[in-house]
N, CA and C of each residue as an Amber inpcrd file, in Angstrom:
protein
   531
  18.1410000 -83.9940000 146.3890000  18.3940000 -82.5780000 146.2590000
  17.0670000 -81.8270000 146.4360000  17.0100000 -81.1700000 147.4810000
  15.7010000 -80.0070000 147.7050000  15.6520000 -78.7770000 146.6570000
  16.5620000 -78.2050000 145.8520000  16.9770000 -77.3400000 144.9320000
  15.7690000 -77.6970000 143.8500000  15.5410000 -78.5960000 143.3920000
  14.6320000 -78.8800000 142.0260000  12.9660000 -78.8630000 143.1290000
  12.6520000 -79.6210000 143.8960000  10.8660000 -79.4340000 144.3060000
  11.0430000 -78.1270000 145.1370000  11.6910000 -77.0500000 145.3510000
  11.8370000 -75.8020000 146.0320000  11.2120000 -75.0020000 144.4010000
  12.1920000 -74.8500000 143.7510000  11.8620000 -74.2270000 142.5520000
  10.8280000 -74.5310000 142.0070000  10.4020000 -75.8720000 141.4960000
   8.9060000 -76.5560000 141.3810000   7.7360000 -76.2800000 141.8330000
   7.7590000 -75.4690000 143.1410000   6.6270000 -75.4350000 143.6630000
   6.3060000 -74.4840000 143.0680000   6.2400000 -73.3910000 142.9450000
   6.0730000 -72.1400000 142.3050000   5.2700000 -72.3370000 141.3740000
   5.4880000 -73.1760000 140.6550000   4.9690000 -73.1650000 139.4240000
   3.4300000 -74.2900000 139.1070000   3.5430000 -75.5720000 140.3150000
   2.8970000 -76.3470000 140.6550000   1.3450000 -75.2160000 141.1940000
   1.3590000 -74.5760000 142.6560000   0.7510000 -74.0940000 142.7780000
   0.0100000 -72.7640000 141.8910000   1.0090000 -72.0060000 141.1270000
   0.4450000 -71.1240000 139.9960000  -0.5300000 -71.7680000 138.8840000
   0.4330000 -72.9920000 138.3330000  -0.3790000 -73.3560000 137.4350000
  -1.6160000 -73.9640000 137.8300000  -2.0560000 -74.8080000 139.2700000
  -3.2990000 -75.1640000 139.8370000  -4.0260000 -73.7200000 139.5010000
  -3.6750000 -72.7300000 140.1290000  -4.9600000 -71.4830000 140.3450000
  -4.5490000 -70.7940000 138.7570000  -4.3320000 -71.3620000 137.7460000
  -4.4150000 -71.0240000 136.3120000  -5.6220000 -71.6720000 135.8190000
  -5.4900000 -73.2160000 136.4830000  -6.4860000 -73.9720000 135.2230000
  -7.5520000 -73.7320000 136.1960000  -7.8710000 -73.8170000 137.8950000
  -8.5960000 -73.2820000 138.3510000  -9.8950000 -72.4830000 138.0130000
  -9.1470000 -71.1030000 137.9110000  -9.5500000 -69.6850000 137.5940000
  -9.0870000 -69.0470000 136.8560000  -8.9430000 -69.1770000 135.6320000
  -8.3160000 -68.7680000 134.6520000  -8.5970000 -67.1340000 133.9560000
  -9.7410000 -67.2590000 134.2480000 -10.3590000 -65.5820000 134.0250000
  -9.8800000 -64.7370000 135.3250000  -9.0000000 -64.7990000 136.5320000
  -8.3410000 -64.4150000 136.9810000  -7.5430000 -63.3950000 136.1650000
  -6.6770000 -64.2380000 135.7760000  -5.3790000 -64.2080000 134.7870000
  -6.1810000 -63.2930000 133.3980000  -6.6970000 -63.9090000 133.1050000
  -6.8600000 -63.2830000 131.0810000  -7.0960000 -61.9980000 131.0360000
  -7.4950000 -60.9800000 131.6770000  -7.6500000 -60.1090000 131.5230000
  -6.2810000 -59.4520000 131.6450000  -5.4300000 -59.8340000 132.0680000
  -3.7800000 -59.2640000 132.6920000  -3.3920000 -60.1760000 130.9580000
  -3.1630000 -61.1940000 130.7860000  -2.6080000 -62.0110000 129.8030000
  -2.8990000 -61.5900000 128.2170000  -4.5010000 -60.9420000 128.4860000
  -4.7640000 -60.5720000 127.0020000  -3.8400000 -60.2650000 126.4330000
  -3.1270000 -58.6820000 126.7680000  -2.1020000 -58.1350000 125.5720000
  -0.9760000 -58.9300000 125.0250000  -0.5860000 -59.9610000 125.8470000
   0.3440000 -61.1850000 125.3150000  -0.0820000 -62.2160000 124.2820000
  -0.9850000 -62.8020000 124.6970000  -1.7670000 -64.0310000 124.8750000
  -2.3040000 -63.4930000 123.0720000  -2.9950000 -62.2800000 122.9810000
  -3.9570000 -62.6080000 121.8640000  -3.1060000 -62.4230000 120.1870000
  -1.2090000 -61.6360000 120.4550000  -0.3690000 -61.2500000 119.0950000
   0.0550000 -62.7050000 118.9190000   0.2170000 -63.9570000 119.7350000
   0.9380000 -65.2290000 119.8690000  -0.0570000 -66.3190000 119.6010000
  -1.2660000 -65.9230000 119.9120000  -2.6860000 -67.0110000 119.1850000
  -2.6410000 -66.4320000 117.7700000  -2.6310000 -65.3620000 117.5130000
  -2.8560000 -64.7860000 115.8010000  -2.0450000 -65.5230000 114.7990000
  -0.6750000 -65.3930000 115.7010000   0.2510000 -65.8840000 114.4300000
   0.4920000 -67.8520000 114.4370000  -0.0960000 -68.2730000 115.7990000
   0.4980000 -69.7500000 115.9220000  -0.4710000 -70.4780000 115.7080000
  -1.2400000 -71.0080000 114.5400000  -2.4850000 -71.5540000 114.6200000
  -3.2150000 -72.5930000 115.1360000  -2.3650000 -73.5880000 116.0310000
  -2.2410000 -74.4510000 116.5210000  -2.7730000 -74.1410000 118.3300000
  -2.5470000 -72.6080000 118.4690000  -3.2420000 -72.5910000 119.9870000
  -4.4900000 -72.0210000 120.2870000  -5.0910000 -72.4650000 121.0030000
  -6.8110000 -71.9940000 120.9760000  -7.0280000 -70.7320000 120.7340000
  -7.7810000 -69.9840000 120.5520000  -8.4150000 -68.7330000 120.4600000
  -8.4520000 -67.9470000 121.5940000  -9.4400000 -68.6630000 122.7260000
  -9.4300000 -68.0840000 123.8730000  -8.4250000 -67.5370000 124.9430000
  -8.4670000 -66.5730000 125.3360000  -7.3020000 -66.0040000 126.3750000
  -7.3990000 -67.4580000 127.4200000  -8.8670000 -67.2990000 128.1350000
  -8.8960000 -68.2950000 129.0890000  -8.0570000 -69.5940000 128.5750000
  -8.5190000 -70.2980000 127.3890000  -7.8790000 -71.4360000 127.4090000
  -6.6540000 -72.0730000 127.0140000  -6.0800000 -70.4710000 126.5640000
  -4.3490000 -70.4360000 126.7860000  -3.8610000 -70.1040000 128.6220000
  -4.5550000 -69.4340000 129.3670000  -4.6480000 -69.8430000 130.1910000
  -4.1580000 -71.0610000 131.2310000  -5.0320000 -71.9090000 130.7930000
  -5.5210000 -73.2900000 131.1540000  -4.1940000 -73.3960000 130.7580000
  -4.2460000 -73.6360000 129.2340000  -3.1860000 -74.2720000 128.8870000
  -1.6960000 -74.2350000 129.5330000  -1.3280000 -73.1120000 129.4190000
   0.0560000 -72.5430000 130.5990000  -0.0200000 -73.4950000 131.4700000
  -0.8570000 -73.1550000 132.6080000  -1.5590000 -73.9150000 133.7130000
  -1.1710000 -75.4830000 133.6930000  -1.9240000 -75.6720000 132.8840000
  -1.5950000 -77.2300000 132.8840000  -0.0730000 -77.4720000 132.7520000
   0.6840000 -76.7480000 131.6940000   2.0220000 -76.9720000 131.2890000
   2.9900000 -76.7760000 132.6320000   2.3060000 -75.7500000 133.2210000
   3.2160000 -75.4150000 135.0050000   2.9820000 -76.4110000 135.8040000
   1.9200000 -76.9990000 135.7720000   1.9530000 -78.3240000 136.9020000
   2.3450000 -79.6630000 136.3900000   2.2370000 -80.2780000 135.3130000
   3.1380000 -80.9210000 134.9180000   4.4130000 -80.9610000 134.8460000
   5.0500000 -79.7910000 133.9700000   6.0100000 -79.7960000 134.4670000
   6.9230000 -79.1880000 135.9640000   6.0820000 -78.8020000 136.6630000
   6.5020000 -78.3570000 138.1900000   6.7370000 -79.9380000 138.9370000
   5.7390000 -80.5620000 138.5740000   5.4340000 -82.2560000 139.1100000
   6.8860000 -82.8050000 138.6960000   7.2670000 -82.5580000 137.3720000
   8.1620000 -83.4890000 136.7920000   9.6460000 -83.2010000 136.9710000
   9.6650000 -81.6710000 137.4990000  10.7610000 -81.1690000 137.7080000
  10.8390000 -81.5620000 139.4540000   9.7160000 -81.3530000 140.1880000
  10.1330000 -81.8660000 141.5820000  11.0660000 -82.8880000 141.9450000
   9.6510000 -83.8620000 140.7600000  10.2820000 -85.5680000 141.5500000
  11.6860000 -86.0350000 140.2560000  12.6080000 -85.1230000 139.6380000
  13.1110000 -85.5650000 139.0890000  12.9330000 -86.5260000 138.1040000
  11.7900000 -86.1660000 137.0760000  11.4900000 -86.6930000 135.9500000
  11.7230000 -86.5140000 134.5100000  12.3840000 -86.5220000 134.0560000
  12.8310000 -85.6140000 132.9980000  13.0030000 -83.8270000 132.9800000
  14.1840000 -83.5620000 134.1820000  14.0300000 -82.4430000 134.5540000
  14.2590000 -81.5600000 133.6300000  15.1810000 -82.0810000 132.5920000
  15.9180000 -80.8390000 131.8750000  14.8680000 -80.2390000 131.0540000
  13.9940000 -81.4160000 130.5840000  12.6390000 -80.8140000 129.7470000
  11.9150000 -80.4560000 130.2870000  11.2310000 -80.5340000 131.7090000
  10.6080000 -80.0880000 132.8150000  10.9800000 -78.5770000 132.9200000
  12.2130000 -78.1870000 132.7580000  12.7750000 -76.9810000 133.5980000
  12.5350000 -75.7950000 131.9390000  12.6040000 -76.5420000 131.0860000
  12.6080000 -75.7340000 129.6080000  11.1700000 -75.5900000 129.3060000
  10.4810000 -76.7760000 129.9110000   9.0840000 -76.1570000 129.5180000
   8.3580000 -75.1770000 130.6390000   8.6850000 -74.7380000 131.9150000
   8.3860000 -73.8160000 133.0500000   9.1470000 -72.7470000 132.7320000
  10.4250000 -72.5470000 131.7690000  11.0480000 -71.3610000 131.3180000
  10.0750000 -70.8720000 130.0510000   9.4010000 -71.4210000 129.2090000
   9.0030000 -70.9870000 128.2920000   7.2540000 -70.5770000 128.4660000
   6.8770000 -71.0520000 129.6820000   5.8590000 -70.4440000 130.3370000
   5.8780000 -69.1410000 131.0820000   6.9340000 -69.3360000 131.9770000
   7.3520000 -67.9600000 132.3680000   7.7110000 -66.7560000 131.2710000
   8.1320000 -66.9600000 130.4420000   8.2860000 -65.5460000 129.8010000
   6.8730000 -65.1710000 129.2960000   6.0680000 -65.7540000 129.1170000
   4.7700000 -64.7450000 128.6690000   3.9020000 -64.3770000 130.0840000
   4.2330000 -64.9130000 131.0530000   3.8020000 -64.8910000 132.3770000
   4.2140000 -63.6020000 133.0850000   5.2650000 -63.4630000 132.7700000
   5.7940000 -62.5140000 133.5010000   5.9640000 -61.4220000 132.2220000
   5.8940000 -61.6890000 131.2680000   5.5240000 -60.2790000 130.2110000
   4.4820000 -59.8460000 130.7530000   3.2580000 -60.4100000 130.8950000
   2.2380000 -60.2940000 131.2340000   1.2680000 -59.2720000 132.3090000
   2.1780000 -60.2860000 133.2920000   1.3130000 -59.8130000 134.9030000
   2.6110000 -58.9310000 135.7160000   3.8530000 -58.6220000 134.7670000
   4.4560000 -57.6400000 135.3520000   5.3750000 -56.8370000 134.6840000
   4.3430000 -55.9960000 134.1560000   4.3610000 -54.7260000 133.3480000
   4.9810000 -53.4150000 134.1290000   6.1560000 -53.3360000 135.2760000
   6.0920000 -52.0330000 135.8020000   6.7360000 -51.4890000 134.9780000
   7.1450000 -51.0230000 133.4380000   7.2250000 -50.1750000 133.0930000
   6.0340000 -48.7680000 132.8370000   4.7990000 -50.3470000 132.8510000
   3.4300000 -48.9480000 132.5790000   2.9370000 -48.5410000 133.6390000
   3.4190000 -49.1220000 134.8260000   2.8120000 -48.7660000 136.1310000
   3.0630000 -47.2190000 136.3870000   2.0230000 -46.7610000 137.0560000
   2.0000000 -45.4020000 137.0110000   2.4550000 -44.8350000 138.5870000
   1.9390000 -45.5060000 139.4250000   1.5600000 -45.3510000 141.0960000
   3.2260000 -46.1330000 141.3720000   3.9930000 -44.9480000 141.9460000
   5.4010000 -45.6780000 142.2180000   5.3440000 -46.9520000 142.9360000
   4.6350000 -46.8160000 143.9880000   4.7510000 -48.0860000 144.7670000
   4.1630000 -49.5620000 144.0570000   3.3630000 -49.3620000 143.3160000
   2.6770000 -50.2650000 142.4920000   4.0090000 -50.8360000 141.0410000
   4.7080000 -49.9370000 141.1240000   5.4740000 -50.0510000 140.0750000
   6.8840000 -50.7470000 140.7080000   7.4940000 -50.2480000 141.3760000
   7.9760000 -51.0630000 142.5420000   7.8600000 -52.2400000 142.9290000
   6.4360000 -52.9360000 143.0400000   6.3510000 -53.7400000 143.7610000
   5.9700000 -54.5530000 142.3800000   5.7480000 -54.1440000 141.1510000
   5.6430000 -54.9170000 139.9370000   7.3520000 -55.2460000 138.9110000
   8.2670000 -54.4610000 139.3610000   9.6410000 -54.4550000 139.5670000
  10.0680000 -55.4470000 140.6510000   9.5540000 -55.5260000 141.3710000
  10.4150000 -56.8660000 142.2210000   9.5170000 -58.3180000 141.7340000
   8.2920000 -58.0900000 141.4800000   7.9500000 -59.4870000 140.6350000
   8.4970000 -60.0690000 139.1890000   8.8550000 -58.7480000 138.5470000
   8.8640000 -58.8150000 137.2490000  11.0170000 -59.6160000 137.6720000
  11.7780000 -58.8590000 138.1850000  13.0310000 -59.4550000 138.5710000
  12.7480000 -61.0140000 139.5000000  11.7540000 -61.2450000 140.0810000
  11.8660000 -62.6720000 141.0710000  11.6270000 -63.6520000 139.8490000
  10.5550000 -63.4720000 138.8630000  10.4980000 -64.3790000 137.7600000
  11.9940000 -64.3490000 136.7320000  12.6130000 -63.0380000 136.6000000
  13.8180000 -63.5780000 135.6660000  14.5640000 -64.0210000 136.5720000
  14.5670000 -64.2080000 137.8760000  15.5270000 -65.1600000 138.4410000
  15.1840000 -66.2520000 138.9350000  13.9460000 -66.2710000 138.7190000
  13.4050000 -68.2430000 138.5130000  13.7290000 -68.7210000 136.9640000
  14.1420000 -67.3090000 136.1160000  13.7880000 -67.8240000 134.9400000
  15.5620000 -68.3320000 134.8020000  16.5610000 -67.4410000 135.5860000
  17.8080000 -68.4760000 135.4760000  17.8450000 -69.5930000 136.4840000
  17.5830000 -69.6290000 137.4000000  17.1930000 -71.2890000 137.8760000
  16.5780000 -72.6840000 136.9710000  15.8310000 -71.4920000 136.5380000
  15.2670000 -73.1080000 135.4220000  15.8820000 -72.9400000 134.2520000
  16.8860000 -72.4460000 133.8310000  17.8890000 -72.6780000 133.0990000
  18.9160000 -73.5280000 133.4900000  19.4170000 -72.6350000 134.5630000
  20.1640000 -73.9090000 135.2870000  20.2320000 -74.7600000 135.4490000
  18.8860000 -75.0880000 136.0070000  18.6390000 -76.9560000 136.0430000
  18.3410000 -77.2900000 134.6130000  18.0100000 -76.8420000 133.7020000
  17.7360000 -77.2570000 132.1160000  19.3430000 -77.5810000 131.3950000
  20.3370000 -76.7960000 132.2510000  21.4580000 -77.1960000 131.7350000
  22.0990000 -78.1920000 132.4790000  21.6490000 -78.4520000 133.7060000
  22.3130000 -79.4970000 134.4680000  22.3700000 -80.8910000 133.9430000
  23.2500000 -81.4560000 134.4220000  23.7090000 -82.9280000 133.2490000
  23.3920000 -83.8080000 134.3790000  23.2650000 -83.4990000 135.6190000
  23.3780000 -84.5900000 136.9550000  24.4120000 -85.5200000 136.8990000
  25.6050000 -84.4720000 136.1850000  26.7130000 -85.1520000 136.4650000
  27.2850000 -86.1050000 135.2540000  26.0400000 -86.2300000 134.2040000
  26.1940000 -87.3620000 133.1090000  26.8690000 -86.2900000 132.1600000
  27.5630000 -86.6750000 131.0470000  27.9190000 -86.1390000 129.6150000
  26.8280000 -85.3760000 128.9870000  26.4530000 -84.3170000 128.8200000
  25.6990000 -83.6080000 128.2070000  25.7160000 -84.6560000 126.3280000
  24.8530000 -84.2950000 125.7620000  24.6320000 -84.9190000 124.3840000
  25.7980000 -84.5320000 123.5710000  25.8440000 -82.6010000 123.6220000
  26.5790000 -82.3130000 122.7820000  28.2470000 -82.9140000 123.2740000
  28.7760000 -82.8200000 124.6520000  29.9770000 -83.4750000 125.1500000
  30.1710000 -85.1870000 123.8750000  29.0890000 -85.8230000 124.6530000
  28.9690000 -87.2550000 124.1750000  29.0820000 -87.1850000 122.4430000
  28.6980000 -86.2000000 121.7070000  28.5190000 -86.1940000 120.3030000
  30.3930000 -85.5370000 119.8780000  30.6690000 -84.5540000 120.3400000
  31.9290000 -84.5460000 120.1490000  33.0880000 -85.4770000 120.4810000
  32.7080000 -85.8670000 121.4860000  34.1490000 -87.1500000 121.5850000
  33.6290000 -88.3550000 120.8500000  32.1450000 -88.6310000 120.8170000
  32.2890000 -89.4970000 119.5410000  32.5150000 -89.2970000 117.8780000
  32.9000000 -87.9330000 117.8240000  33.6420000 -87.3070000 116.6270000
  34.9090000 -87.7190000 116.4400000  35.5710000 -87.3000000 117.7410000
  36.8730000 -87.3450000 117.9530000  37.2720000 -88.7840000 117.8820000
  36.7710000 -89.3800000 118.4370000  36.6080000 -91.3370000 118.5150000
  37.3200000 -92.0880000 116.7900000  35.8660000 -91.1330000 116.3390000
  36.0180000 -91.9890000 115.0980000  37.1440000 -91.2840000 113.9730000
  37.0310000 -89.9880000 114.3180000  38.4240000 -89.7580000 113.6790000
  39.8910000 -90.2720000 113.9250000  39.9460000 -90.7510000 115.3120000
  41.3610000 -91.0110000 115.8350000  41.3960000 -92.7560000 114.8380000
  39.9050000 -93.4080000 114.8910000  39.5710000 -94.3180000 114.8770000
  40.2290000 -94.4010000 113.0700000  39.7750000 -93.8760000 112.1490000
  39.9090000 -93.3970000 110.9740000  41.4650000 -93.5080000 110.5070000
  42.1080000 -92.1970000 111.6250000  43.2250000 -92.1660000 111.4170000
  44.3430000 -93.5120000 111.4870000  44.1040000 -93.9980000 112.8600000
  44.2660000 -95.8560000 112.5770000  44.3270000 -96.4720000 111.7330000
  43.2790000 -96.3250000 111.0150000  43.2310000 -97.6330000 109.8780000
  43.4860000 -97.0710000 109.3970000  44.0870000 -96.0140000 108.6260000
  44.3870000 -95.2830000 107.4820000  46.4620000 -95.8360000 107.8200000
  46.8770000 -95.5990000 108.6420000  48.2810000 -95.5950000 109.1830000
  48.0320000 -97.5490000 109.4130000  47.0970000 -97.9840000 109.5670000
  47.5370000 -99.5710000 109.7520000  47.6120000 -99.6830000 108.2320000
  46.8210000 -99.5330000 107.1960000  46.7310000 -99.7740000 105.8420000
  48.1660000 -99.6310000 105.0850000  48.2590000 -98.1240000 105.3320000
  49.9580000 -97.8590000 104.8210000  51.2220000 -98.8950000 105.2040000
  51.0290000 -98.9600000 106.4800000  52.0200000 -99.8940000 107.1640000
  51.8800000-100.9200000 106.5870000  50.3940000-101.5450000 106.3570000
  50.6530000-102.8770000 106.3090000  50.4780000-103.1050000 104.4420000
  50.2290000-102.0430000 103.4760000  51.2030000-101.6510000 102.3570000
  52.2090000-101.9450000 101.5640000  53.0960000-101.6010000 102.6820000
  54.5860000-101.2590000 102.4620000  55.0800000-102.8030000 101.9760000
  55.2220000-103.6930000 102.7040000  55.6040000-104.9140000 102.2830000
  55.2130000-105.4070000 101.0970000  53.7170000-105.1700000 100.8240000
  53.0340000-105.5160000  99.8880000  53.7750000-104.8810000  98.5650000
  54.0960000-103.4450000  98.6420000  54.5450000-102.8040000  97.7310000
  55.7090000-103.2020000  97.4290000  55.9590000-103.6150000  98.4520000
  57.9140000-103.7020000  97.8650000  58.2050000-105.3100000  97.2360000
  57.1370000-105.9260000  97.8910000  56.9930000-107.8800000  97.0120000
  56.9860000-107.6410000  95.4500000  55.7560000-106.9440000  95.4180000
  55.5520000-105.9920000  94.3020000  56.7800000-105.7660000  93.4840000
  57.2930000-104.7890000  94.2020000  58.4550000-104.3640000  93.1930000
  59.7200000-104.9850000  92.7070000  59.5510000-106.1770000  93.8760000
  60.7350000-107.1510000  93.5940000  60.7830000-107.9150000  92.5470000
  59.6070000-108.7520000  92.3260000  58.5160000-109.6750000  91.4060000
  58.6920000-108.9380000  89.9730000  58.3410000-107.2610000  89.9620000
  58.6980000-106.8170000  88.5870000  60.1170000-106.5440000  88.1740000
  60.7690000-106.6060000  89.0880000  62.6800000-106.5600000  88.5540000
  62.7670000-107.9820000  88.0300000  62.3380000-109.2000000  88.6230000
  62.3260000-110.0690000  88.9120000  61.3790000-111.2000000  87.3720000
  60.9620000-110.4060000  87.0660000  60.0050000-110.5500000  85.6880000
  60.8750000-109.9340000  84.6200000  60.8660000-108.6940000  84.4700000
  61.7760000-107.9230000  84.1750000  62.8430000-108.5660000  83.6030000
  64.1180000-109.4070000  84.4380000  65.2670000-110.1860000  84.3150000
  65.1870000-110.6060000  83.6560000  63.7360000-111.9170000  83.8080000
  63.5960000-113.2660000  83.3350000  63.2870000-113.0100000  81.0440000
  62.9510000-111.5840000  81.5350000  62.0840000-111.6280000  80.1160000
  63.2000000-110.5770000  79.6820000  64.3900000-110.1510000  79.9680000
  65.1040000-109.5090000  79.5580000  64.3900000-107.7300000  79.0600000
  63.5950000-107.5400000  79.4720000  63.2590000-106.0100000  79.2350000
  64.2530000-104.9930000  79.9820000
């Protein structure tokens, strides 16, 4: 399927000229980049080396989504890059210069529609049972499964019960009660 390294590339080549040149980018990324380092303490300080970081995360997973490598996580981790990416570097609401704003309006829409592509493929099963599919019919499984032995038990019961009840008439007689 050409559909997954078509979409891949995008992100392969972005994220190269991220870890590249990253001070490219940070000055556009700051206003994102520095409310999401404050609160997550776990990501570097630097604009640049969130940067990088993105960067790296786009070509890995661009790589992994090409060659069909764990796409679905491939495609979820290039969706969760893109949204600060494109918060970012396409702002035409503040654009002032129509044409500039315009032309930051058709970037800012080409990324939310990479951003449902890589949903898409994040939801794609390649045809297999999704987890949650596979987790419900093995619900259903063991309930039908349940219900079985619950209806073999009774059934097989009944005889038992009624030996039972014969044995105490049968006692009963012998002992005159």
């Amino acid at each position: 399927m050409a559909g997954r390294p078509m979409l891949a590339s995008m992100f392969v080549a972005g994220g190269l000229q991220s870890l590249r040149r990253p001070e490219d980018v940070a000055p556009a990324a700051e206003p994102i980049v520095r409310p999401v380092a404050d609160r997550v303490a776990v990501l570097p300080d630097r604009t640049e080396q969130l940067v990088r970081l993105s960067g790296a995360v786009q070509v890995a997973g661009g790589v992994m989504l090409g060659l069909g490598r764990c796409p679905r996580l491939a495609a979820l981790a290039l969706a969760a890059t893109l949204v600060p990416t494109t918060l970012a570097a396409h702002r035409y609401w503040e654009a002032e210069d129509p044409s500039d704003r315009a032309q930051q309006r058709v970037h800012f829409l080409k990324n939310l529609s990479m951003m449902g592509g890589l949903l898409i493929a994040a939801d794609d099963t390649g045809s297999a049972p999704s987890l949650l599919w596979r987790g419900r019919h093995a619900a259903q499984d063991l309930r039908h499964d349940a219900n079985l032995a619950h209806r073999s038990t009774r059934i097989a019961a009944r005889p038992a019960a009624a030996a039972g009840g014969i044995r105490a008439k049968l006692d009963s007689c012998r002992t005159g009660r």
